[in-house]
Coordinates of C-alpha atoms and ligand atoms in Angstrom, one line a residue:
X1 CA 123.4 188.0 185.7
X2 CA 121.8 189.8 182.9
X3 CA 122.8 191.6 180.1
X4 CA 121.4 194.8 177.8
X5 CA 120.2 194.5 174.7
X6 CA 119.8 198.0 173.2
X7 CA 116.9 197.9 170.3
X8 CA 115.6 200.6 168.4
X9 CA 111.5 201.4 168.8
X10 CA 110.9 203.1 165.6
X11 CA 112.3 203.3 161.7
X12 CA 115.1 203.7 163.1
X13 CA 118.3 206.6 163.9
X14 CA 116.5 206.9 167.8
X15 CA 119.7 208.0 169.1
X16 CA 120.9 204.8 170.0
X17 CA 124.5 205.0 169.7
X18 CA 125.0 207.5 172.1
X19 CA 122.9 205.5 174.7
X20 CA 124.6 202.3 174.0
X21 CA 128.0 204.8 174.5
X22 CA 126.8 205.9 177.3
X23 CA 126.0 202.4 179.0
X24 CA 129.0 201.2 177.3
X25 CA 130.9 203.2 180.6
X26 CA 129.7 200.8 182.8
X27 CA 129.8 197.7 181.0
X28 CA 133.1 195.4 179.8
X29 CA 132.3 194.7 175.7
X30 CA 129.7 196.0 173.5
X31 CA 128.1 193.3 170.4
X32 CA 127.0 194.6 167.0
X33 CA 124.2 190.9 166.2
X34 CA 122.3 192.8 162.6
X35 CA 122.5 194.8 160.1
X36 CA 125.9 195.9 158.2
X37 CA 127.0 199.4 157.5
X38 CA 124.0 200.5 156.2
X39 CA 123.6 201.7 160.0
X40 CA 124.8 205.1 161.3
X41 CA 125.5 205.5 164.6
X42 CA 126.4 209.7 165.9
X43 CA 128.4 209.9 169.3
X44 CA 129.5 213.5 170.3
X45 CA 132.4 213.3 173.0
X46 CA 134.3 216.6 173.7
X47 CA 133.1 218.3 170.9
X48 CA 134.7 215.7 168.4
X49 CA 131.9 214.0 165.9
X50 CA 132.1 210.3 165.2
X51 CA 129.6 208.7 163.1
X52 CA 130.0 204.7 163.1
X53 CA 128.5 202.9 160.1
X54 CA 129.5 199.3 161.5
X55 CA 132.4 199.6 164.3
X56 CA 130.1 198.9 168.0
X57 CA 130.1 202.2 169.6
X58 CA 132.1 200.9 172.8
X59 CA 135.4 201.4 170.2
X60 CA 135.0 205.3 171.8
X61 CA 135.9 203.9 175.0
X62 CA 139.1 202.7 176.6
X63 CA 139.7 198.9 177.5
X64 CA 136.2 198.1 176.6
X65 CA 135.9 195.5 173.7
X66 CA 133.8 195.5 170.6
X67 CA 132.6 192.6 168.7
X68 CA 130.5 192.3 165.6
X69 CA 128.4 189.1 165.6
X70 CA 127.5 186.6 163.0
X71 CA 124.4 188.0 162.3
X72 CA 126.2 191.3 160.7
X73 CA 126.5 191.6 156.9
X74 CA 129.9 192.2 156.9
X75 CA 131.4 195.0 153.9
X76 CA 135.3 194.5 154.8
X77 CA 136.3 197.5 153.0
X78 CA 133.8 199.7 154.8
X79 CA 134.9 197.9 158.2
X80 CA 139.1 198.8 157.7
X81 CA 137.9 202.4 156.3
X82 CA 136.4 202.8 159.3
X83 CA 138.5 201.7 161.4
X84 CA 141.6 203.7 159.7
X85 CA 139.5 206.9 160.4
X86 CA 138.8 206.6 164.1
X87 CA 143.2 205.3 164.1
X88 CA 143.5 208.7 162.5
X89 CA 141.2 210.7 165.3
X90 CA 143.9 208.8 168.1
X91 CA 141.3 206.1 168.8
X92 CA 143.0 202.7 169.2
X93 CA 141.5 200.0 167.7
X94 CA 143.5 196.3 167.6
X95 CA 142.6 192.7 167.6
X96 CA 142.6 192.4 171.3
X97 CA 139.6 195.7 171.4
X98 CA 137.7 194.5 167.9
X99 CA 136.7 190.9 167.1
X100 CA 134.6 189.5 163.8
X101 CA 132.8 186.7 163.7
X102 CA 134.1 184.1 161.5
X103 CA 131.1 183.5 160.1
X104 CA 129.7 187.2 159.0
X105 CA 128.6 187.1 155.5
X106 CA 130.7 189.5 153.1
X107 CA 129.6 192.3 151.4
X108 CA 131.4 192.5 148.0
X109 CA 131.4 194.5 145.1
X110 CA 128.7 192.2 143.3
X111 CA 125.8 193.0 146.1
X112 CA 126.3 196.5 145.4
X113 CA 126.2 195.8 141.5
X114 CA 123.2 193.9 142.3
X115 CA 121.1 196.7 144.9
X116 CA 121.9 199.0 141.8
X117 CA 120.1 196.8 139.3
X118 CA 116.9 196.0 141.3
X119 CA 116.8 199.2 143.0
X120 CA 114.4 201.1 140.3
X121 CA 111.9 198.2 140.2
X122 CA 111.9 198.0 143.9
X123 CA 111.2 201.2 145.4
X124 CA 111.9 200.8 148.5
X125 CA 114.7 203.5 149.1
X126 CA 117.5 201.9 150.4
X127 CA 120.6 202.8 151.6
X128 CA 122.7 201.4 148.6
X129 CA 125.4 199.2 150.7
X130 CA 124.7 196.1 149.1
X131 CA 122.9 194.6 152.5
X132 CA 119.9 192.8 151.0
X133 CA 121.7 190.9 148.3
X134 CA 124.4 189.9 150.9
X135 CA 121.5 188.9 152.8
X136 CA 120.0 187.2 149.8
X137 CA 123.3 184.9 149.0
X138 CA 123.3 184.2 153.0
X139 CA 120.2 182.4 153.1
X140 CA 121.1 180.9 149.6
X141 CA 123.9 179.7 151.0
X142 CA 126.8 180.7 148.4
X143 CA 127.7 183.9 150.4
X144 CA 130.9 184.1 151.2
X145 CA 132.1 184.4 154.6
X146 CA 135.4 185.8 156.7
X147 CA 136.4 182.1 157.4
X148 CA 136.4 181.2 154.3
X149 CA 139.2 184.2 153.5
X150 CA 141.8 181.6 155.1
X151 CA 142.2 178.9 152.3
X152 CA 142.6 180.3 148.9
X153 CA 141.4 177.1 147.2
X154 CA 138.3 177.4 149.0
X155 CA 138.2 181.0 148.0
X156 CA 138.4 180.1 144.7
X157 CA 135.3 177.3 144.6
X158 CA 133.4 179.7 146.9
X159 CA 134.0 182.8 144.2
X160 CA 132.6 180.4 141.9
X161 CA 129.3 178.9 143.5
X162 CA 128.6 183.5 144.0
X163 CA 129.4 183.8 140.5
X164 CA 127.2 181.6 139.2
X165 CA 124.3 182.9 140.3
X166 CA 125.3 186.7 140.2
X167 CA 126.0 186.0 136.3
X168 CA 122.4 184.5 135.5
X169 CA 121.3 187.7 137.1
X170 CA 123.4 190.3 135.1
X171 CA 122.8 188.3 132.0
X172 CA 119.4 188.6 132.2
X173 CA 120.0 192.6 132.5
X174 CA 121.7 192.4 129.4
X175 CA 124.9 193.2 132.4
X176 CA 128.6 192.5 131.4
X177 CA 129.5 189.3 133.1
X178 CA 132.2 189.4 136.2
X179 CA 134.9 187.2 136.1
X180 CA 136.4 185.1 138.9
X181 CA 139.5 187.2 138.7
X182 CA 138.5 190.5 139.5
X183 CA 136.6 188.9 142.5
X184 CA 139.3 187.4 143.9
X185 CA 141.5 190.6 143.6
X186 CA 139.0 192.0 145.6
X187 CA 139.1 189.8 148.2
X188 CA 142.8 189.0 148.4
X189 CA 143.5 193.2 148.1
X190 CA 141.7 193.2 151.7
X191 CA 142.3 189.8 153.2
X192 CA 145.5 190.6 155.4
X193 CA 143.9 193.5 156.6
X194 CA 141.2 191.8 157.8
X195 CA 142.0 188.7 159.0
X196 CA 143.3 189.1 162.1
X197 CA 140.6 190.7 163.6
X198 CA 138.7 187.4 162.8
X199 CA 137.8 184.9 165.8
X200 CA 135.4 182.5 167.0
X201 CA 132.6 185.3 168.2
X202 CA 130.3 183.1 170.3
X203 CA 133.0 181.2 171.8
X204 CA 134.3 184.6 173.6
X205 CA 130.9 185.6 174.3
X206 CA 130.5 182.6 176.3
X207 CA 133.9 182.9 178.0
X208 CA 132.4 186.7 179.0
X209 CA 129.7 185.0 180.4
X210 CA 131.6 182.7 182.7
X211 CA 133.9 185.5 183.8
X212 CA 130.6 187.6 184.7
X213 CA 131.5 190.3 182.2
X214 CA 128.5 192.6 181.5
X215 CA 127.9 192.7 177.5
X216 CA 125.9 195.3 175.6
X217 CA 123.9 194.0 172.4
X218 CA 123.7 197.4 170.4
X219 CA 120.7 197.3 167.8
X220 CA 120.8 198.4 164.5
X221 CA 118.1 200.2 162.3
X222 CA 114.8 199.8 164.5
X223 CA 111.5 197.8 164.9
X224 CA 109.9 198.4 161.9
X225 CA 112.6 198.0 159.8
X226 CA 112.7 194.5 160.7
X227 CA 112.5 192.1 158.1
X228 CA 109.5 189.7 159.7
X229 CA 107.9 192.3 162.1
X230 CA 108.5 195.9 160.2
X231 CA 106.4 197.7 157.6
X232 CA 107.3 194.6 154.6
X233 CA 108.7 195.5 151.7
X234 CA 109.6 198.8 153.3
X235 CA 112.1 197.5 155.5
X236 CA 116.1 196.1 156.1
X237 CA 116.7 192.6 155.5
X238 CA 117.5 191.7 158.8
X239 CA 115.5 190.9 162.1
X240 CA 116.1 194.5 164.4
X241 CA 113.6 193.1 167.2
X242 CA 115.8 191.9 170.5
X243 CA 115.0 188.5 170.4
X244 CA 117.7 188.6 166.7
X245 CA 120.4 189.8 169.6
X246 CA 121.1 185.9 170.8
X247 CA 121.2 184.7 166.8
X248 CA 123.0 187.1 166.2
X249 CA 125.9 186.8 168.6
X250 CA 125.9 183.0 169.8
X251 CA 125.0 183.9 173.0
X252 CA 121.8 182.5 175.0
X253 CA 121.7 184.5 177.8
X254 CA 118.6 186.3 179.7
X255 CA 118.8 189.9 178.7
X256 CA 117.5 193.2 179.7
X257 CA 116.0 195.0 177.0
X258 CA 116.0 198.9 177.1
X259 CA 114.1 200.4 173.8
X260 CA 115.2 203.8 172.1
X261 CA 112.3 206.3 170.9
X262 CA 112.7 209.5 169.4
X263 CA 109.9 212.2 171.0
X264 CA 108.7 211.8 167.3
X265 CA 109.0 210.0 164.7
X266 CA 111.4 210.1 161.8
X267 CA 111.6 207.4 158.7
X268 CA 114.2 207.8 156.0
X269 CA 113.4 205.5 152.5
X270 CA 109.9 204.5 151.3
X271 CA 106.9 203.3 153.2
X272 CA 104.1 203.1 155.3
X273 CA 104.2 206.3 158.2
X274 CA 100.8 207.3 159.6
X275 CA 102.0 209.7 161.8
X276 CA 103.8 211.9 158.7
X277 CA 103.3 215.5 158.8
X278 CA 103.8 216.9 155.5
X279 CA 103.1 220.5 156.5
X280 CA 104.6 222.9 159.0
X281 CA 104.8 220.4 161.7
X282 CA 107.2 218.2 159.7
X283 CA 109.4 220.7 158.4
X284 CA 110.0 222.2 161.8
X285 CA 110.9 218.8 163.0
X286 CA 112.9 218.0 160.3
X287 CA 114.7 221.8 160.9
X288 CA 114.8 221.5 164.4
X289 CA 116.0 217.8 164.5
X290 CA 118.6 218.3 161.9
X291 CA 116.8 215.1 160.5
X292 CA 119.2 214.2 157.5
X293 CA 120.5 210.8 157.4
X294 CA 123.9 209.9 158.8
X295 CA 124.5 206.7 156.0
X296 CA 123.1 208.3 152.7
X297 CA 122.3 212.0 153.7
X298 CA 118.9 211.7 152.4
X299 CA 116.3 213.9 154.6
X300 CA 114.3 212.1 157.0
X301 CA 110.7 212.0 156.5
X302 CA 108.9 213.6 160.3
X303 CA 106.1 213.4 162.4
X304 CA 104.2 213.3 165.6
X305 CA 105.2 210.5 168.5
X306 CA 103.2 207.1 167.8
X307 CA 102.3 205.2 171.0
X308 CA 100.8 202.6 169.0
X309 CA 103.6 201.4 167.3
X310 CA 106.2 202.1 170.6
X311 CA 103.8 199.7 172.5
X312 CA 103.9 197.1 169.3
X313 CA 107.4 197.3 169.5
X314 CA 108.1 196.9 173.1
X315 CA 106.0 194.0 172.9
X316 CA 107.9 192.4 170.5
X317 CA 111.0 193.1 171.9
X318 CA 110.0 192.3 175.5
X319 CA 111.0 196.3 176.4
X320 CA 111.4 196.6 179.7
X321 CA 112.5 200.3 179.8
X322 CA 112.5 203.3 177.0
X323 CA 114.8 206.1 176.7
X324 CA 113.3 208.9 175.3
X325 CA 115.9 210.8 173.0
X326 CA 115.3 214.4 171.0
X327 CA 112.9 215.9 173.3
X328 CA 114.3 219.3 172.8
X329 CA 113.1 219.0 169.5
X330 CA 109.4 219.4 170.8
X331 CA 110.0 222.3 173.0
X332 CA 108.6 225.3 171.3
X333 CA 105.6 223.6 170.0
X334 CA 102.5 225.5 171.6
X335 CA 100.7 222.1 171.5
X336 CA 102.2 218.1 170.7
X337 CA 100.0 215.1 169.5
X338 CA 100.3 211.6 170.7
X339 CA 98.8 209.2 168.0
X340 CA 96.8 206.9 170.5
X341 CA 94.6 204.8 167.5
X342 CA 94.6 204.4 164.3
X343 CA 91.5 204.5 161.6
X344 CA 90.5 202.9 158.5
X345 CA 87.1 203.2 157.4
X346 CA 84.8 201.6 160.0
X347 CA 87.8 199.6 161.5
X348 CA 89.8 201.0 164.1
X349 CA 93.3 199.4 165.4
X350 CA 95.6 199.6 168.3
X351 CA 98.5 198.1 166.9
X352 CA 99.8 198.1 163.2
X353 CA 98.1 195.7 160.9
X354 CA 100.1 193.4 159.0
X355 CA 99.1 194.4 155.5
X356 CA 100.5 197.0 153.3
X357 CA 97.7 198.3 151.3
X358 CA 95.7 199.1 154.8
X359 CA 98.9 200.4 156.4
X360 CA 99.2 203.1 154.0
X361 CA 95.3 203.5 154.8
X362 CA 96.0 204.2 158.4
X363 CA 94.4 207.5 159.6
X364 CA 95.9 208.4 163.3
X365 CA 93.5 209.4 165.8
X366 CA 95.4 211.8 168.1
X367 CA 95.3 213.4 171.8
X368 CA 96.8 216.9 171.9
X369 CA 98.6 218.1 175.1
X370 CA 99.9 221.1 175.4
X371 CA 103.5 222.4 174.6
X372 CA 105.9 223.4 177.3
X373 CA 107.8 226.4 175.5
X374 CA 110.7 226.2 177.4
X375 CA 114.5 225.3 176.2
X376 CA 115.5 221.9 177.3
X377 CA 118.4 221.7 174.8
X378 CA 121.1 220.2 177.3
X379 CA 119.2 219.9 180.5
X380 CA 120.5 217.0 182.9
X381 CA 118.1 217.6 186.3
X382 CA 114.7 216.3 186.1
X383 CA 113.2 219.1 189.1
X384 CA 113.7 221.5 186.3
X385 CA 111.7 219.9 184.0
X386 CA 108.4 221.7 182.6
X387 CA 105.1 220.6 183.8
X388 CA 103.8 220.1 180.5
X389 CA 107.1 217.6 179.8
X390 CA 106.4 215.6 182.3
X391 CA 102.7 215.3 181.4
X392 CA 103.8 214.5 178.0
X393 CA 106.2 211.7 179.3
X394 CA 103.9 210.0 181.6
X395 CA 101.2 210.0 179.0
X396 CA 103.7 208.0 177.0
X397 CA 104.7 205.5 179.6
X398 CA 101.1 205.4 180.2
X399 CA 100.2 204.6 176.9
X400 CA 102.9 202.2 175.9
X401 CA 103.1 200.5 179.3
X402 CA 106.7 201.0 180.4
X403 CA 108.5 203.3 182.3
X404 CA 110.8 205.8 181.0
X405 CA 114.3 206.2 182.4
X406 CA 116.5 208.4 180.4
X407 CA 115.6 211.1 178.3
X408 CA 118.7 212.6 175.8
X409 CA 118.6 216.4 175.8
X410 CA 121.4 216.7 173.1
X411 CA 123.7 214.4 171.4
X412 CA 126.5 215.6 173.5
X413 CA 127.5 212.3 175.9
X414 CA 126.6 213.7 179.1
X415 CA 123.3 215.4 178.6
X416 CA 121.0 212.9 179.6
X417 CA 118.2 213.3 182.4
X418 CA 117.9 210.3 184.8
X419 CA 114.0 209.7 185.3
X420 CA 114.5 206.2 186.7
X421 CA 117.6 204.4 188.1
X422 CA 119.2 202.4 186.0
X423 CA 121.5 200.2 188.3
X424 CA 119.2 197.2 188.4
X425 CA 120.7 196.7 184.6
X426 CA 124.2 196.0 185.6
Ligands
LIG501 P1 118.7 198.6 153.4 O1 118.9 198.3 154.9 O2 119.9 199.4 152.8 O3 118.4 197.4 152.6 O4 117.5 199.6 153.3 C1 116.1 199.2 153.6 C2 115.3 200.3 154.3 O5 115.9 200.4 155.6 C3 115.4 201.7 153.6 O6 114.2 202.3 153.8 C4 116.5 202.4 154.4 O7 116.4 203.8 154.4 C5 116.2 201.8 155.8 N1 117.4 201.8 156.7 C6 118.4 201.0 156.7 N2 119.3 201.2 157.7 C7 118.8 202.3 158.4 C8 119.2 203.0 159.5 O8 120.2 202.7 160.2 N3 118.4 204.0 159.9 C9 117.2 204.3 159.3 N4 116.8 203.6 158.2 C10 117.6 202.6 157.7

């Protein structure tokens, strides 16, 4: 038996929460394995709005369970906001529906304090949630960790070893120092809330497994955002591609992987984007896609589908199926563009070199199709497709290699158009 991991093809905010919510229907639990609540997931069921930050998107649906993995930077205070809201909206969320890893790093007030201080000398427009200095302390092994919320005189050497290093830092700014103390209120102001939804992650992945229970991985961010494979600097600090899923959960298992691409492409923050359209083309997108971003309502930067890096990324994430979300967006185009190379001088590459400075060089060589003019804003039957859609679809599949099986008309749950069965995932 297989299970789905659900990755992100582009700079991420594909429209992969509403696919993961929608294969969520048929599967039994639903694992967050990267990335924190600098995420924003949009799910439109009955008319109601939800936009999830760090909660799996299976917390929508009844007697399905969510889990966030070890491999999420955890901000505790974002994670019971969160989950007060959706309480609020009638949703039920308990210990038996939502489990957290025991070892998920905390986010706490001093990663923020620290994003803030780098942030001018780095440039690289992020989201402001304190993920990359959580990261940071991670890998330098003094981040603190939901286990570790259990024994107070643990706490207390744990607060230390953090504070030792934060303080050489803010000294160096010429910052006032933070004490112990206030970290500890912190900590202990969340710590009942928080701890039972706490439990041995991999362990009940495992036990899934043996019971035959279909899981969902749901990605975070996207491809090249990822913090070995993206656009470096420009990117998260965390691995998006699928192959972070089994890290990032506990659990070794043989997945399917089904890849989410926008009919364009959208990047919020700094970076490399050949495909940008600072012109007509991008402010239509941008107007017609209602491109603002869900976590820090910055505008999304927009332009034209790129096939070479959709076939770099579902090579790296061993893609065996895309679902092809916003495609309304396109419709009254008269003509679209498909970036099918790139340029740069003499050289020319079909896939994205590693190196900033010729990234940001790139010229994309396109092939225009023509435009289908015709409104496919909540259309679920494929026979009444467009010719020109089609066209435009199977040039994509035929230039990234895979076949295309959904395609998301709106972000309302239901409107989705079923190119190609799906049942050999479950
Ligand atoms: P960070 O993840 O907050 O460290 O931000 C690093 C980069 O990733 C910035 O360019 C962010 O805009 C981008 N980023 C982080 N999360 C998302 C996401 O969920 N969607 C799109 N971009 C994201």
């Amino acid at each position: 038996m297989r299970n789905i991991v659900i990755v992100g093809l582009q700079w991420g905010d594909e429209g992969k929460g509403k696919i993961v919510d929608y294969l969520a229907s048929r599967a039994d639990a639903v694992v967050r394995f990267q990335g924190g609540n600098n995420a924003g997931h949009t799910i439109v069921v009955d008319d109601q709005i939800y936009k999830l930050n760090l909660l799996p998107s299976a917390v929508l649906r009844p007697g399905k369970v969510s889990l966030i993995g070890n491999g999420v930077a955890l901000d505790p205070y974002a994670l019971i906001k969160e989950i007060e809201l959706l309480q609020s909206k009638g949703i039920e969320i308990n210990p038996d529906n939502l489990m957290v890893s025991e070892s998920c790093p905390l986010i706490l007030s001093v990663h923020k304090a620290k994003e803030a201080l780098f942030e001018d000398s780095d440039k690289i427009g992020t989201t402001n949630k304190g993920i990359g200095p959580c990261y940071e302390d991670k890998v330098g092994r003094r981040a603190i960790r939901l286990c570790d919320l259990e024994s107070q005189d643990l706490l207390d050497q744990r607060i230390e070893v953090l504070l030792n290093y934060h303080n050489i830092i803010r000294q160096g700014f010429g910052s006032d120092l933070i004490n112990k103390e206030d970290i500890m209120r912190e900590i202990l102001g969340i710590a009942s809330k928080i701890l039972p939804y706490k439990k041995c992650i991999w362990n009940i992945l495992s036990n899934f497994k043996a019971e035959g229970r279909e899981i969902i991985f749901e990605g975070a961010q996207g491809t090249f955002l990822d913090i070995d494979h993206g656009t470096y600097p420009f990117v998260t600090s965390s691995n998006t591609i699928a192959a972070q899923a089994i890290l990032g959960s506990g659990l070794f298992s043989n997945n399917h992987v089904v890849g989410i691409a926008k009919a364009y492409t959208t990047r919020v923050g700094n970076g490399p984007f050949p495909t940008e359209q600072k012109n007509d083309v991008g402010n239509s997108l941008f107007t017609r896609g209602k491109e603002l971003g869900t976590v820090s309502n910055r505008k999304r930067r927009c332009g034209w589908f790129d096939a070479v890096l959709i076939r770099q990324a579902v090579k790296l994430s061993g893609v065996s199926s895309i679902v092809l979300t916003k495609l309304d967006i396109l419709d009254s185009f008269n003509t679209v563009k498909i970036c099918i190379k790139y340029k740069c001088g003499n050289d020319e590459f079909d896939y994205l070199p590693a190196l900033y400075e010729v990234q940001e060089k790139l010229e994309p060589v396109y092939e225009e199709l023509p435009g289908w003019q015709q409104n496919t804003y909540g259309q679920r039957f494929s026979h009444k497709l467009h010719i020109n859609l089609v066209k435009y679809v199977e040039r994509i599949e035929e230039l990234v290699g895979v076949p295309i099986s959904l395609i998301s008309t709106s972000p309302n749950r239901e409107d989705i158009i079923v190119l190609k069965d799906l049942n050999f995932l479950f």
